[in-house]
PDB file of C-alpha atoms and ligand atoms in Angstrom:
ATOM      1  CA  ILE A   1      -9.431  -4.712 -15.858  1.00  0.00           C
ATOM      2  CA  HIS A   2      -8.093  -5.995 -12.434  1.00  0.00           C
ATOM      3  CA  LEU A   3      -5.611  -4.362 -10.099  1.00  0.00           C
ATOM      4  CA  VAL A   4      -3.695  -7.360  -8.811  1.00  0.00           C
ATOM      5  CA  GLU A   5       0.175  -6.899  -9.378  1.00  0.00           C
ATOM      6  CA  THR A   6       2.145  -3.647  -9.637  1.00  0.00           C
ATOM      7  CA  ALA A   7       4.296  -5.301 -12.542  1.00  0.00           C
ATOM      8  CA  ASP A   8       1.193  -5.077 -14.631  1.00  0.00           C
ATOM      9  CA  LEU A   9       1.397  -1.297 -14.491  1.00  0.00           C
ATOM     10  CA  ASN A  10       3.645   0.642 -16.874  1.00  0.00           C
ATOM     11  CA  LYS A  11       4.687   4.393 -16.229  1.00  0.00           C
ATOM     12  CA  LYS A  12       2.027   6.013 -18.305  1.00  0.00           C
ATOM     13  CA  GLU A  13      -0.816   3.994 -16.347  1.00  0.00           C
ATOM     14  CA  ILE A  14       0.631   4.782 -13.195  1.00  0.00           C
ATOM     15  CA  GLU A  15       0.815   8.416 -13.941  1.00  0.00           C
ATOM     16  CA  PHE A  16      -2.681   8.304 -15.090  1.00  0.00           C
ATOM     17  CA  ILE A  17      -3.960   6.927 -12.001  1.00  0.00           C
ATOM     18  CA  LEU A  18      -2.132   9.616  -9.738  1.00  0.00           C
ATOM     19  CA  ASP A  19      -3.497  12.096 -12.205  1.00  0.00           C
ATOM     20  CA  GLU A  20      -7.028  10.968 -11.689  1.00  0.00           C
ATOM     21  CA  ALA A  21      -6.460  10.594  -7.887  1.00  0.00           C
ATOM     22  CA  LYS A  22      -5.198  14.340  -7.846  1.00  0.00           C
ATOM     23  CA  LYS A  23      -8.853  15.409  -8.793  1.00  0.00           C
ATOM     24  CA  PHE A  24     -10.311  13.645  -5.826  1.00  0.00           C
ATOM     25  CA  ILE A  25      -8.038  15.579  -3.146  1.00  0.00           C
ATOM     26  CA  ASN A  26      -9.889  18.736  -3.373  1.00  0.00           C
ATOM     27  CA  PHE A  27     -13.160  16.731  -3.708  1.00  0.00           C
ATOM     28  CA  ASN A  28     -12.543  15.086  -0.484  1.00  0.00           C
ATOM     29  CA  LYS A  29     -11.971  18.529   1.421  1.00  0.00           C
ATOM     30  CA  LYS A  30     -15.717  19.581   0.441  1.00  0.00           C
ATOM     31  CA  ARG A  31     -18.427  19.799   2.993  1.00  0.00           C
ATOM     32  CA  VAL A  32     -20.552  17.482   1.002  1.00  0.00           C
ATOM     33  CA  LYS A  33     -18.350  14.626  -0.399  1.00  0.00           C
ATOM     34  CA  LYS A  34     -20.898  12.907  -2.864  1.00  0.00           C
ATOM     35  CA  SER A  35     -20.717  12.204  -6.613  1.00  0.00           C
ATOM     36  CA  ASN A  36     -22.886   9.895  -8.759  1.00  0.00           C
ATOM     37  CA  LEU A  37     -19.850   8.771 -10.918  1.00  0.00           C
ATOM     38  CA  LEU A  38     -20.351   5.202  -9.875  1.00  0.00           C
ATOM     39  CA  GLU A  39     -23.922   5.233  -8.794  1.00  0.00           C
ATOM     40  CA  GLY A  40     -25.751   2.015  -9.130  1.00  0.00           C
ATOM     41  CA  ARG A  41     -22.291   0.014  -9.093  1.00  0.00           C
ATOM     42  CA  THR A  42     -21.892  -2.613  -6.676  1.00  0.00           C
ATOM     43  CA  VAL A  43     -18.538  -3.145  -4.780  1.00  0.00           C
ATOM     44  CA  PHE A  44     -17.677  -5.933  -2.215  1.00  0.00           C
ATOM     45  CA  ASN A  45     -15.024  -5.636   0.548  1.00  0.00           C
ATOM     46  CA  LEU A  46     -13.645  -9.148   1.231  1.00  0.00           C
ATOM     47  CA  PHE A  47     -11.102  -9.214   3.993  1.00  0.00           C
ATOM     48  CA  PHE A  48      -9.887 -12.425   5.233  1.00  0.00           C
ATOM     49  CA  GLU A  49      -7.158 -10.537   7.167  1.00  0.00           C
ATOM     50  CA  ASP A  50      -7.224  -7.723   9.718  1.00  0.00           C
ATOM     51  CA  SER A  51      -7.339  -4.251   8.444  1.00  0.00           C
ATOM     52  CA  THR A  52      -8.226  -0.717   9.539  1.00  0.00           C
ATOM     53  CA  ARG A  53      -7.060   1.856   6.819  1.00  0.00           C
ATOM     54  CA  THR A  54      -7.248  -0.203   3.767  1.00  0.00           C
ATOM     55  CA  ARG A  55     -10.925  -1.609   4.338  1.00  0.00           C
ATOM     56  CA  THR A  56     -12.518   1.626   5.685  1.00  0.00           C
ATOM     57  CA  SER A  57     -10.854   3.826   2.871  1.00  0.00           C
ATOM     58  CA  PHE A  58     -12.029   1.345   0.275  1.00  0.00           C
ATOM     59  CA  GLU A  59     -15.605   1.736   1.743  1.00  0.00           C
ATOM     60  CA  VAL A  60     -15.270   5.673   1.987  1.00  0.00           C
ATOM     61  CA  ALA A  61     -13.966   5.757  -1.376  1.00  0.00           C
ATOM     62  CA  ALA A  62     -16.975   3.612  -3.062  1.00  0.00           C
ATOM     63  CA  LYS A  63     -19.425   5.552  -1.032  1.00  0.00           C
ATOM     64  CA  ARG A  64     -18.249   8.947  -2.100  1.00  0.00           C
ATOM     65  CA  LEU A  65     -18.457   7.877  -5.616  1.00  0.00           C
ATOM     66  CA  GLY A  66     -21.992   6.839  -5.074  1.00  0.00           C
ATOM     67  CA  ALA A  67     -21.586   3.058  -5.533  1.00  0.00           C
ATOM     68  CA  ASP A  68     -23.109   0.489  -3.101  1.00  0.00           C
ATOM     69  CA  LEU A  69     -20.493  -1.176  -0.883  1.00  0.00           C
ATOM     70  CA  ILE A  70     -20.995  -4.305   1.057  1.00  0.00           C
ATOM     71  CA  ASN A  71     -18.716  -5.401   3.691  1.00  0.00           C
ATOM     72  CA  VAL A  72     -18.642  -9.383   3.964  1.00  0.00           C
ATOM     73  CA  ALA A  73     -17.990 -10.387   7.262  1.00  0.00           C
ATOM     74  CA  VAL A  74     -15.722 -13.334   6.284  1.00  0.00           C
ATOM     75  CA  LYS A  75     -15.231 -14.440   9.792  1.00  0.00           C
ATOM     76  CA  ASP A  76     -18.917 -15.161   9.831  1.00  0.00           C
ATOM     77  CA  SER A  77     -19.236 -16.603   6.303  1.00  0.00           C
ATOM     78  CA  SER A  78     -19.666 -20.144   4.838  1.00  0.00           C
ATOM     79  CA  ILE A  79     -15.815 -20.431   4.826  1.00  0.00           C
ATOM     80  CA  ASN A  80     -16.312 -21.627   8.315  1.00  0.00           C
ATOM     81  CA  LYS A  81     -18.691 -24.530   6.841  1.00  0.00           C
ATOM     82  CA  GLY A  82     -15.994 -25.744   4.537  1.00  0.00           C
ATOM     83  CA  GLU A  83     -16.803 -23.864   1.353  1.00  0.00           C
ATOM     84  CA  THR A  84     -13.632 -23.223  -0.628  1.00  0.00           C
ATOM     85  CA  LEU A  85     -12.579 -19.624  -1.100  1.00  0.00           C
ATOM     86  CA  LEU A  86     -13.144 -19.940  -5.052  1.00  0.00           C
ATOM     87  CA  ASP A  87     -16.536 -21.063  -4.442  1.00  0.00           C
ATOM     88  CA  THR A  88     -17.447 -18.189  -1.927  1.00  0.00           C
ATOM     89  CA  MET A  89     -16.039 -15.823  -4.789  1.00  0.00           C
ATOM     90  CA  THR A  90     -18.061 -17.413  -7.759  1.00  0.00           C
ATOM     91  CA  THR A  91     -21.097 -17.226  -5.241  1.00  0.00           C
ATOM     92  CA  ILE A  92     -20.589 -13.461  -4.914  1.00  0.00           C
ATOM     93  CA  ASN A  93     -19.749 -13.113  -8.567  1.00  0.00           C
ATOM     94  CA  SER A  94     -23.228 -14.436  -9.329  1.00  0.00           C
ATOM     95  CA  MET A  95     -24.774 -11.420  -7.702  1.00  0.00           C
ATOM     96  CA  ASN A  96     -23.164  -9.355 -10.656  1.00  0.00           C
ATOM     97  CA  PRO A  97     -20.805  -7.113  -8.725  1.00  0.00           C
ATOM     98  CA  ASP A  98     -18.743  -4.559 -10.467  1.00  0.00           C
ATOM     99  CA  VAL A  99     -15.648  -4.956  -8.109  1.00  0.00           C
ATOM    100  CA  LEU A 100     -14.230  -7.423  -5.648  1.00  0.00           C
ATOM    101  CA  ILE A 101     -11.677  -5.954  -3.003  1.00  0.00           C
ATOM    102  CA  VAL A 102      -9.709  -8.898  -1.719  1.00  0.00           C
ATOM    103  CA  ARG A 103      -7.438  -9.213   1.122  1.00  0.00           C
ATOM    104  CA  HIS A 104      -6.076 -12.588   2.080  1.00  0.00           C
ATOM    105  CA  PRO A 105      -3.000 -14.481   3.439  1.00  0.00           C
ATOM    106  CA  GLU A 106      -2.328 -16.463   0.544  1.00  0.00           C
ATOM    107  CA  GLU A 107       0.028 -15.253  -2.174  1.00  0.00           C
ATOM    108  CA  GLY A 108      -1.316 -15.125  -5.645  1.00  0.00           C
ATOM    109  CA  ILE A 109      -4.788 -15.556  -4.655  1.00  0.00           C
ATOM    110  CA  SER A 110      -6.263 -12.371  -6.040  1.00  0.00           C
ATOM    111  CA  LYS A 111      -4.895 -13.357  -9.468  1.00  0.00           C
ATOM    112  CA  ARG A 112      -6.485 -16.771  -9.094  1.00  0.00           C
ATOM    113  CA  ILE A 113      -9.915 -15.250  -8.059  1.00  0.00           C
ATOM    114  CA  SER A 114      -9.357 -12.562 -11.070  1.00  0.00           C
ATOM    115  CA  MET A 115      -9.241 -15.549 -13.536  1.00  0.00           C
ATOM    116  CA  ASN A 116     -12.592 -17.136 -12.159  1.00  0.00           C
ATOM    117  CA  VAL A 117     -14.839 -14.181 -11.810  1.00  0.00           C
ATOM    118  CA  ASP A 118     -16.482 -11.435 -14.228  1.00  0.00           C
ATOM    119  CA  ALA A 119     -16.027  -8.571 -11.767  1.00  0.00           C
ATOM    120  CA  CYS A 120     -12.854  -6.411 -11.490  1.00  0.00           C
ATOM    121  CA  VAL A 121     -10.727  -7.901  -8.751  1.00  0.00           C
ATOM    122  CA  ILE A 122      -8.352  -5.354  -6.592  1.00  0.00           C
ATOM    123  CA  ASN A 123      -5.696  -6.717  -4.495  1.00  0.00           C
ATOM    124  CA  ALA A 124      -5.777  -5.247  -1.052  1.00  0.00           C
ATOM    125  CA  GLY A 125      -3.062  -7.396   0.195  1.00  0.00           C
ATOM    126  CA  ASP A 126      -2.151 -11.083  -0.552  1.00  0.00           C
ATOM    127  CA  GLY A 127       0.416 -12.359   1.902  1.00  0.00           C
ATOM    128  CA  SER A 128       3.888 -11.060   1.594  1.00  0.00           C
ATOM    129  CA  HIS A 129       3.325 -10.574  -1.972  1.00  0.00           C
ATOM    130  CA  GLU A 130       1.697  -7.259  -3.189  1.00  0.00           C
ATOM    131  CA  HIS A 131      -0.365  -4.331  -2.144  1.00  0.00           C
ATOM    132  CA  PRO A 132      -0.754  -2.207  -5.046  1.00  0.00           C
ATOM    133  CA  THR A 133      -3.097   0.321  -3.864  1.00  0.00           C
ATOM    134  CA  GLN A 134      -0.651   0.974  -0.952  1.00  0.00           C
ATOM    135  CA  ALA A 135       2.241   1.704  -3.159  1.00  0.00           C
ATOM    136  CA  LEU A 136      -0.083   3.973  -5.298  1.00  0.00           C
ATOM    137  CA  LEU A 137      -1.209   6.203  -2.311  1.00  0.00           C
ATOM    138  CA  ASP A 138       2.554   6.396  -1.298  1.00  0.00           C
ATOM    139  CA  ALA A 139       3.391   7.467  -4.645  1.00  0.00           C
ATOM    140  CA  LEU A 140       0.678  10.045  -4.737  1.00  0.00           C
ATOM    141  CA  THR A 141       1.953  11.336  -1.275  1.00  0.00           C
ATOM    142  CA  ILE A 142       5.552  11.632  -2.737  1.00  0.00           C
ATOM    143  CA  LYS A 143       4.529  13.453  -5.702  1.00  0.00           C
ATOM    144  CA  LYS A 144       2.387  15.961  -3.850  1.00  0.00           C
ATOM    145  CA  LYS A 145       5.385  16.864  -1.695  1.00  0.00           C
ATOM    146  CA  PHE A 146       8.154  16.620  -4.328  1.00  0.00           C
ATOM    147  CA  LYS A 147       6.277  17.331  -7.601  1.00  0.00           C
ATOM    148  CA  LYS A 148       8.746  14.407  -9.359  1.00  0.00           C
ATOM    149  CA  PHE A 149      10.046  11.018  -8.818  1.00  0.00           C
ATOM    150  CA  GLU A 150      13.349  11.283 -10.871  1.00  0.00           C
ATOM    151  CA  ASN A 151      16.369  11.769  -8.796  1.00  0.00           C
ATOM    152  CA  LEU A 152      14.603  11.025  -5.597  1.00  0.00           C
ATOM    153  CA  LYS A 153      16.215   8.708  -3.226  1.00  0.00           C
ATOM    154  CA  ILE A 154      13.837   6.830  -0.992  1.00  0.00           C
ATOM    155  CA  ALA A 155      14.750   4.380   1.771  1.00  0.00           C
ATOM    156  CA  ILE A 156      12.479   1.443   2.759  1.00  0.00           C
ATOM    157  CA  CYS A 157      13.374   0.065   5.964  1.00  0.00           C
ATOM    158  CA  GLY A 158      12.784  -2.910   8.284  1.00  0.00           C
ATOM    159  CA  ASP A 159      11.041  -6.363   7.428  1.00  0.00           C
ATOM    160  CA  ILE A 160      11.318  -6.204   3.938  1.00  0.00           C
ATOM    161  CA  LEU A 161      11.160  -9.839   3.449  1.00  0.00           C
ATOM    162  CA  HIS A 162       7.549 -10.374   4.700  1.00  0.00           C
ATOM    163  CA  SER A 163       6.300  -6.955   3.451  1.00  0.00           C
ATOM    164  CA  ARG A 164       3.801  -6.846   0.493  1.00  0.00           C
ATOM    165  CA  VAL A 165       4.112  -2.830   0.935  1.00  0.00           C
ATOM    166  CA  ALA A 166       7.642  -2.977   0.282  1.00  0.00           C
ATOM    167  CA  ARG A 167       7.433  -5.388  -2.659  1.00  0.00           C
ATOM    168  CA  SER A 168       4.749  -3.158  -4.334  1.00  0.00           C
ATOM    169  CA  ASN A 169       6.529   0.083  -3.545  1.00  0.00           C
ATOM    170  CA  ILE A 170       9.838  -1.130  -5.115  1.00  0.00           C
ATOM    171  CA  GLU A 171       8.070  -1.674  -8.293  1.00  0.00           C
ATOM    172  CA  ILE A 172       5.977   1.379  -8.521  1.00  0.00           C
ATOM    173  CA  LEU A 173       8.711   3.482  -7.347  1.00  0.00           C
ATOM    174  CA  SER A 174      11.572   2.305  -9.551  1.00  0.00           C
ATOM    175  CA  THR A 175       9.081   2.217 -12.612  1.00  0.00           C
ATOM    176  CA  LEU A 176       8.455   6.087 -11.779  1.00  0.00           C
ATOM    177  CA  GLY A 177      12.168   6.782 -11.909  1.00  0.00           C
ATOM    178  CA  SER A 178      13.073   6.923  -7.956  1.00  0.00           C
ATOM    179  CA  ASN A 179      16.335   5.313  -6.578  1.00  0.00           C
ATOM    180  CA  ILE A 180      15.633   3.071  -3.573  1.00  0.00           C
ATOM    181  CA  ASN A 181      17.693   2.133  -0.895  1.00  0.00           C
ATOM    182  CA  VAL A 182      16.467  -1.167   0.991  1.00  0.00           C
ATOM    183  CA  ILE A 183      17.596  -1.213   4.478  1.00  0.00           C
ATOM    184  CA  GLY A 184      17.151  -3.803   7.315  1.00  0.00           C
ATOM    185  CA  PRO A 185      18.537  -6.822   9.193  1.00  0.00           C
ATOM    186  CA  LYS A 186      19.951  -9.528   7.081  1.00  0.00           C
ATOM    187  CA  THR A 187      17.437 -12.064   8.235  1.00  0.00           C
ATOM    188  CA  LEU A 188      14.523  -9.896   7.099  1.00  0.00           C
ATOM    189  CA  ILE A 189      15.862  -8.868   3.451  1.00  0.00           C
ATOM    190  CA  PRO A 190      14.892 -11.304   0.648  1.00  0.00           C
ATOM    191  CA  LYS A 191      18.143 -12.476  -1.201  1.00  0.00           C
ATOM    192  CA  ASP A 192      16.441 -12.076  -4.561  1.00  0.00           C
ATOM    193  CA  ILE A 193      15.993  -8.154  -5.057  1.00  0.00           C
ATOM    194  CA  LYS A 194      17.853  -7.697  -8.001  1.00  0.00           C
ATOM    195  CA  LYS A 195      16.445  -4.532  -9.570  1.00  0.00           C
ATOM    196  CA  LYS A 196      18.208  -1.757 -11.536  1.00  0.00           C
ATOM    197  CA  ARG A 197      17.293   1.146  -9.190  1.00  0.00           C
ATOM    198  CA  VAL A 198      17.595  -0.816  -5.920  1.00  0.00           C
ATOM    199  CA  LYS A 199      20.456  -1.077  -3.362  1.00  0.00           C
ATOM    200  CA  ILE A 200      20.732  -3.117  -0.269  1.00  0.00           C
ATOM    201  CA  PHE A 201      21.986  -1.938   3.126  1.00  0.00           C
ATOM    202  CA  TYR A 202      22.339  -3.708   6.290  1.00  0.00           C
ATOM    203  CA  ASN A 203      22.776  -0.562   8.517  1.00  0.00           C
ATOM    204  CA  MET A 204      20.843   2.700   8.806  1.00  0.00           C
ATOM    205  CA  LYS A 205      23.838   5.135   8.686  1.00  0.00           C
ATOM    206  CA  GLU A 206      24.934   4.034   5.510  1.00  0.00           C
ATOM    207  CA  GLY A 207      21.481   3.423   3.773  1.00  0.00           C
ATOM    208  CA  LEU A 208      20.122   6.705   4.750  1.00  0.00           C
ATOM    209  CA  LYS A 209      22.648   8.803   3.239  1.00  0.00           C
ATOM    210  CA  GLU A 210      21.368  11.319   0.871  1.00  0.00           C
ATOM    211  CA  CYS A 211      17.631   9.883   1.286  1.00  0.00           C
ATOM    212  CA  ASP A 212      14.793  12.347   0.622  1.00  0.00           C
ATOM    213  CA  ILE A 213      12.271   9.932   2.107  1.00  0.00           C
ATOM    214  CA  VAL A 214      12.500   7.344   4.817  1.00  0.00           C
ATOM    215  CA  MET A 215       9.634   4.866   4.588  1.00  0.00           C
ATOM    216  CA  MET A 216       9.608   2.667   7.942  1.00  0.00           C
ATOM    217  CA  LEU A 217       7.874  -0.673   7.982  1.00  0.00           C
ATOM    218  CA  ARG A 218       6.387  -2.841  10.877  1.00  0.00           C
ATOM    219  CA  ILE A 219       7.812  -6.274  11.586  1.00  0.00           C
ATOM    220  CA  GLN A 220       5.223  -8.680  10.278  1.00  0.00           C
ATOM    221  CA  LYS A 221       5.176 -10.928  13.367  1.00  0.00           C
ATOM    222  CA  GLU A 222       2.208 -12.658  12.121  1.00  0.00           C
ATOM    223  CA  ARG A 223       4.334 -13.990   8.888  1.00  0.00           C
ATOM    224  CA  ILE A 224       7.639 -14.851  10.747  1.00  0.00           C
ATOM    225  CA  VAL A 225       7.824 -18.603  10.778  1.00  0.00           C
ATOM    226  CA  GLY A 226      10.569 -20.679  12.128  1.00  0.00           C
ATOM    227  CA  SER A 227      13.229 -18.207  13.050  1.00  0.00           C
ATOM    228  CA  HIS A 228      12.450 -15.995  15.932  1.00  0.00           C
ATOM    229  CA  THR A 229      11.268 -12.291  15.726  1.00  0.00           C
ATOM    230  CA  PRO A 230      13.959  -9.865  16.688  1.00  0.00           C
ATOM    231  CA  ASN A 231      14.051  -8.467  20.187  1.00  0.00           C
ATOM    232  CA  GLU A 232      12.314  -5.145  20.176  1.00  0.00           C
ATOM    233  CA  LYS A 233      14.559  -2.833  22.167  1.00  0.00           C
ATOM    234  CA  GLU A 234      17.526  -4.099  20.288  1.00  0.00           C
ATOM    235  CA  TYR A 235      15.817  -3.729  17.036  1.00  0.00           C
ATOM    236  CA  PHE A 236      14.735  -0.268  17.686  1.00  0.00           C
ATOM    237  CA  LYS A 237      18.471   0.478  18.731  1.00  0.00           C
ATOM    238  CA  LYS A 238      19.695  -0.752  15.369  1.00  0.00           C
ATOM    239  CA  PHE A 239      16.888  -0.001  13.025  1.00  0.00           C
ATOM    240  CA  GLY A 240      14.229   2.216  14.481  1.00  0.00           C
ATOM    241  CA  LEU A 241      13.942   5.523  13.140  1.00  0.00           C
ATOM    242  CA  ASP A 242      14.317   8.381  15.669  1.00  0.00           C
ATOM    243  CA  TYR A 243      15.610  11.756  15.080  1.00  0.00           C
ATOM    244  CA  LYS A 244      19.156  10.835  15.477  1.00  0.00           C
ATOM    245  CA  LYS A 245      19.149   8.290  12.489  1.00  0.00           C
ATOM    246  CA  LEU A 246      16.913  10.700  10.494  1.00  0.00           C
ATOM    247  CA  TYR A 247      19.821  13.210  10.751  1.00  0.00           C
ATOM    248  CA  TYR A 248      21.743  10.588   8.333  1.00  0.00           C
ATOM    249  CA  ALA A 249      19.267  11.270   5.577  1.00  0.00           C
ATOM    250  CA  ASN A 250      18.786  14.615   3.788  1.00  0.00           C
ATOM    251  CA  LYS A 251      18.246  17.593   5.874  1.00  0.00           C
ATOM    252  CA  LYS A 252      14.567  17.946   4.788  1.00  0.00           C
ATOM    253  CA  ALA A 253      13.679  14.279   4.412  1.00  0.00           C
ATOM    254  CA  PHE A 254      10.245  13.098   5.200  1.00  0.00           C
ATOM    255  CA  VAL A 255       9.113   9.960   7.189  1.00  0.00           C
ATOM    256  CA  MET A 256       6.346   7.667   6.058  1.00  0.00           C
ATOM    257  CA  HIS A 257       4.761   4.595   7.295  1.00  0.00           C
ATOM    258  CA  PRO A 258       1.822   2.543   5.805  1.00  0.00           C
ATOM    259  CA  GLY A 259       0.517   1.742   9.402  1.00  0.00           C
ATOM    260  CA  PRO A 260      -0.170   0.231  11.725  1.00  0.00           C
ATOM    261  CA  MET A 261       2.703   1.674  13.571  1.00  0.00           C
ATOM    262  CA  ASN A 262       4.519  -0.164  16.575  1.00  0.00           C
ATOM    263  CA  ARG A 263       5.659   2.889  18.303  1.00  0.00           C
ATOM    264  CA  GLY A 264       9.205   2.540  19.993  1.00  0.00           C
ATOM    265  CA  VAL A 265       9.780  -0.711  17.659  1.00  0.00           C
ATOM    266  CA  GLU A 266      10.510   0.552  14.125  1.00  0.00           C
ATOM    267  CA  ILE A 267       9.550   4.346  14.823  1.00  0.00           C
ATOM    268  CA  ASP A 268      10.019   6.680  17.747  1.00  0.00           C
ATOM    269  CA  SER A 269       6.655   8.151  18.864  1.00  0.00           C
ATOM    270  CA  ARG A 270       7.634  11.842  18.884  1.00  0.00           C
ATOM    271  CA  LEU A 271       8.968  11.800  15.404  1.00  0.00           C
ATOM    272  CA  ALA A 272       6.014   9.852  14.050  1.00  0.00           C
ATOM    273  CA  ASP A 273       3.565  12.544  15.545  1.00  0.00           C
ATOM    274  CA  ASP A 274       5.956  15.364  14.237  1.00  0.00           C
ATOM    275  CA  ILE A 275       3.863  17.011  11.506  1.00  0.00           C
ATOM    276  CA  THR A 276       6.890  18.915  10.021  1.00  0.00           C
ATOM    277  CA  ARG A 277       8.771  15.581   9.250  1.00  0.00           C
ATOM    278  CA  SER A 278       5.990  12.895   8.991  1.00  0.00           C
ATOM    279  CA  LEU A 279       3.675  12.224   6.162  1.00  0.00           C
ATOM    280  CA  ILE A 280       2.003   9.518   7.783  1.00  0.00           C
ATOM    281  CA  GLN A 281      -1.606  10.921   8.150  1.00  0.00           C
ATOM    282  CA  GLU A 282      -1.052  12.339   4.596  1.00  0.00           C
ATOM    283  CA  GLN A 283      -0.557   9.145   3.363  1.00  0.00           C
ATOM    284  CA  VAL A 284      -4.035   7.993   4.955  1.00  0.00           C
ATOM    285  CA  THR A 285      -5.725  11.023   3.269  1.00  0.00           C
ATOM    286  CA  MET A 286      -4.160  10.282  -0.170  1.00  0.00           C
ATOM    287  CA  GLY A 287      -5.246   6.627   0.301  1.00  0.00           C
ATOM    288  CA  VAL A 288      -8.980   7.597  -0.116  1.00  0.00           C
ATOM    289  CA  ALA A 289      -8.322   9.676  -3.177  1.00  0.00           C
ATOM    290  CA  ILE A 290      -6.192   6.568  -4.795  1.00  0.00           C
ATOM    291  CA  ARG A 291      -8.928   4.212  -4.020  1.00  0.00           C
ATOM    292  CA  MET A 292     -11.521   6.615  -5.491  1.00  0.00           C
ATOM    293  CA  ALA A 293      -9.462   6.933  -8.706  1.00  0.00           C
ATOM    294  CA  CYS A 294      -8.840   2.833  -8.851  1.00  0.00           C
ATOM    295  CA  LEU A 295     -12.513   2.210  -8.641  1.00  0.00           C
ATOM    296  CA  GLU A 296     -13.405   4.604 -11.193  1.00  0.00           C
ATOM    297  CA  ILE A 297     -10.958   3.792 -13.644  1.00  0.00           C
ATOM    298  CA  LEU A 298     -11.467  -0.071 -13.217  1.00  0.00           C
ATOM    299  CA  ILE A 299     -15.264   0.323 -13.660  1.00  0.00           C
ATOM    300  CA  ASN A 300     -15.079   2.584 -16.726  1.00  0.00           C
ATOM    301  CA  ASN A 301     -12.385   0.369 -18.186  1.00  0.00           C
ATOM    302  CA  ARG A 302     -14.685  -2.584 -17.802  1.00  0.00           C
ATOM    303  CA  ASP A 303     -17.488  -0.745 -19.573  1.00  0.00           C
ATOM    304  CA  SER A 304     -15.525  -0.305 -22.509  1.00  0.00           C
ATOM    305  CA  TYR A 305     -15.260  -4.341 -22.610  1.00  0.00           C
ATOM    306  CA  VAL A 306     -18.402  -5.543 -21.367  1.00  0.00           C
ATOM    307  CA  ASN A 307     -21.897  -4.420 -22.776  1.00  0.00           C
TER     308      ASN A 307
HETATM  309  C1  LIG B 401      -0.125  -2.775   5.728  1.00  0.00           C
HETATM  310  C2  LIG B 401      -0.701  -4.084   5.333  1.00  0.00           C
HETATM  311  O1  LIG B 401      -1.665  -4.778   5.692  1.00  0.00           O
HETATM  312  O2  LIG B 401       0.020  -4.720   4.269  1.00  0.00           O
HETATM  313  N1  LIG B 401      -1.023  -2.109   6.310  1.00  0.00           N
HETATM  314  C3  LIG B 401      -1.588  -1.237   5.399  1.00  0.00           C
HETATM  315  O3  LIG B 401      -2.446  -1.808   4.516  1.00  0.00           O
HETATM  316  N2  LIG B 401      -1.787   0.205   5.297  1.00  0.00           N
HETATM  317  C4  LIG B 401       1.134  -2.984   6.446  1.00  0.00           C
HETATM  318  C5  LIG B 401       1.148  -3.998   7.790  1.00  0.00           C
HETATM  319  O4  LIG B 401       0.399  -4.709   8.177  1.00  0.00           O
HETATM  320  O5  LIG B 401       2.466  -3.768   8.408  1.00  0.00           O
END
């Protein structure tokens, strides 16, 4: 009854979430976007890190399903008065919420919270660890375009080491049967990726070969400690995706990026805006549908346990 780690989901469960989300794609194109599926339910957004897409799309998703969503301004909360995070969570839990959506810089914090509250917890990003709904929305975007996952080759490029998006995507997409090429500078690739369907490359030309999708990631400057961040110009030359490097991939390869983009660092601005190649805006649209599905499934599931 929580969504905190992608490894908790098997193939069937992932496919079920994607199928549920599919129903909401057309719903979200209607003129009036309001359903009463989650009427009277209470959802809290608790974001201890910056966010544009994830926070607002959870809010849109909850409201379109008729739930009441409360955005907690954590920057103004009693955390500043010395209250621990778990105390804040148990306080909110005492208001009988149905779902807590949590983003926080500490790895594993969503899991810890989930063990201390009655509400369903959705991990909206815990440090460099996981971001399950991002990987699910990426999978939905891919499914819509390719109708399958088997025999697809997907490149995930850039700062893999600090990326929760990469970690969750590797798990979900390999579970669904795709092959993954991880590409980036040695310093930004973790040493411990040893998964059946994953191959590691340190240059774009080799790594992009025969890829159907090229997923670009931002350098997570805020998480790089100790060693210095790469020089942006040099980085773009070696690892930034432009039309020239995209040419190494399959002829009809599509470009993805979870956002926020740093134009001219990991991705060429013109390519990012090229709707014949880029799925970046489609990812955002799929994000709302996925989050509606996750909220609905978690709450229905919990209803069958709790009376
Ligand atoms: C990402 C995140 O916050 O993990 N963005 C997102 O949720 N769409 C990626 C990033 O910050 O680079």
